[in-house]
Amino acid sequence: MLHLRLITPADRTDDVVRLIEKTVGTTHLVVLPGTARNPVGDVVMCDVAREAGDELISALQELDLDKTGSIAVENIDLSLSRRADKAEEEAPGEGADAVLWEHLTDATHEESTLSITYVAFITLATMIAACGVVLDNAILIVGAMAVGPEFGPLAAFSTSLVQRHPRLALRSLIALLVGFAVAMAVTVGFSYFMDSVHLFSAGQLDATRPNTNFIYRPDWFSFVVAVLAGCAGTLSLTSAKSGALVGVAISVTTVPAAANAAVAFSYSEYKQAWGSTEQLLLNLLGIVLAGTLTLLFQKWLWSSQRRKANAL
């Protein structure tokens, strides 16, 4: 269930209440006339089944409530109410399959912001991965994958394509390009430093490295895994099962590939650097392609379910 807290201009309250009452899957309607102070207006609260949430929020936006008042949405972790149970039963579809597009756009917008924290995380992850590739240590590679924040901008870019938000797409691209560029540049300097203190060496990079040599040897399996991870990551975002994102993070080799490219470049191993760059680009392409197709399929599936429900 979702909890909606609305601030409505007094002359729009009746329209908002009627809209909520006629929306299947709503309950616990509360109206507090004249209680809002900033902006001035009435406060309207209700609970709505997740599968009916996107429809209701879109209808409220058509009433310009997001401009003249306020729409706040919260997840309800526990609701002990027969009316709530009945509302969920009446709402079409399943809550786990529902996509709240405004929430997804807002969440990915925040994740795709080029901030100091974002750059710090991706840089630290790349340096950890650099240690992993030189030492041929799979544990460090997995740790670097988990730390890397790059899935946020990738998910935002897929969302922007489906929702046709060019500004979000541009923001996402900037975060990806600048983030990886800074991380790789810093990692090159980090490699020089580690070499100067005799912790990195060209011999370690040129070794067989059975645990990590896949990073600079891209193949079709790399693309397949990236596509599967992109599907899983997108589903985890849209279904609010964020725990799955950890598994997604450690199944793609974006950060390790960037790290290997940076270390190889510092030792003038350009062939290995190019192979790592190909691996990076292949993974980025696979995730974006899978994320976009997954969102398009979810959009089509949910529209079909709504049409069937309305036809009954």
CSV table of C-alpha atoms in Angstrom, one decimal, residues 6-13 31-44 65 68-70:
chain,number,residue,atom,x,y,z
A,6,LEU,CA,-2.1,16.0,-0.6
A,7,ILE,CA,-2.3,19.7,-0.2
A,8,THR,CA,-5.1,21.1,-2.4
A,9,PRO,CA,-6.4,24.6,-3.1
A,10,ALA,CA,-9.9,24.9,-1.5
A,11,ASP,CA,-11.6,25.2,-4.9
A,12,ARG,CA,-10.0,21.9,-6.1
A,13,THR,CA,-10.6,19.8,-3.0
A,31,VAL,CA,-10.1,15.5,4.5
A,32,LEU,CA,-8.8,18.3,6.8
A,33,PRO,CA,-10.3,21.6,5.5
A,34,GLY,CA,-8.1,24.7,5.9
A,35,THR,CA,-5.3,23.1,7.8
A,36,ALA,CA,-2.5,23.7,5.3
A,37,ARG,CA,-0.5,26.9,5.7
A,38,ASN,CA,2.3,26.6,3.0
A,39,PRO,CA,0.8,26.5,0.5
A,40,VAL,CA,-2.6,27.5,1.9
A,41,GLY,CA,-5.3,25.0,1.3
A,42,ASP,CA,-6.9,21.7,2.5
A,43,VAL,CA,-5.1,18.5,3.4
A,44,VAL,CA,-6.4,15.3,1.9
A,65,LEU,CA,-2.0,19.5,-8.0
A,68,THR,CA,-0.9,24.4,-7.2
A,69,GLY,CA,-0.5,22.2,-4.1
A,70,SER,CA,1.5,19.2,-3.1
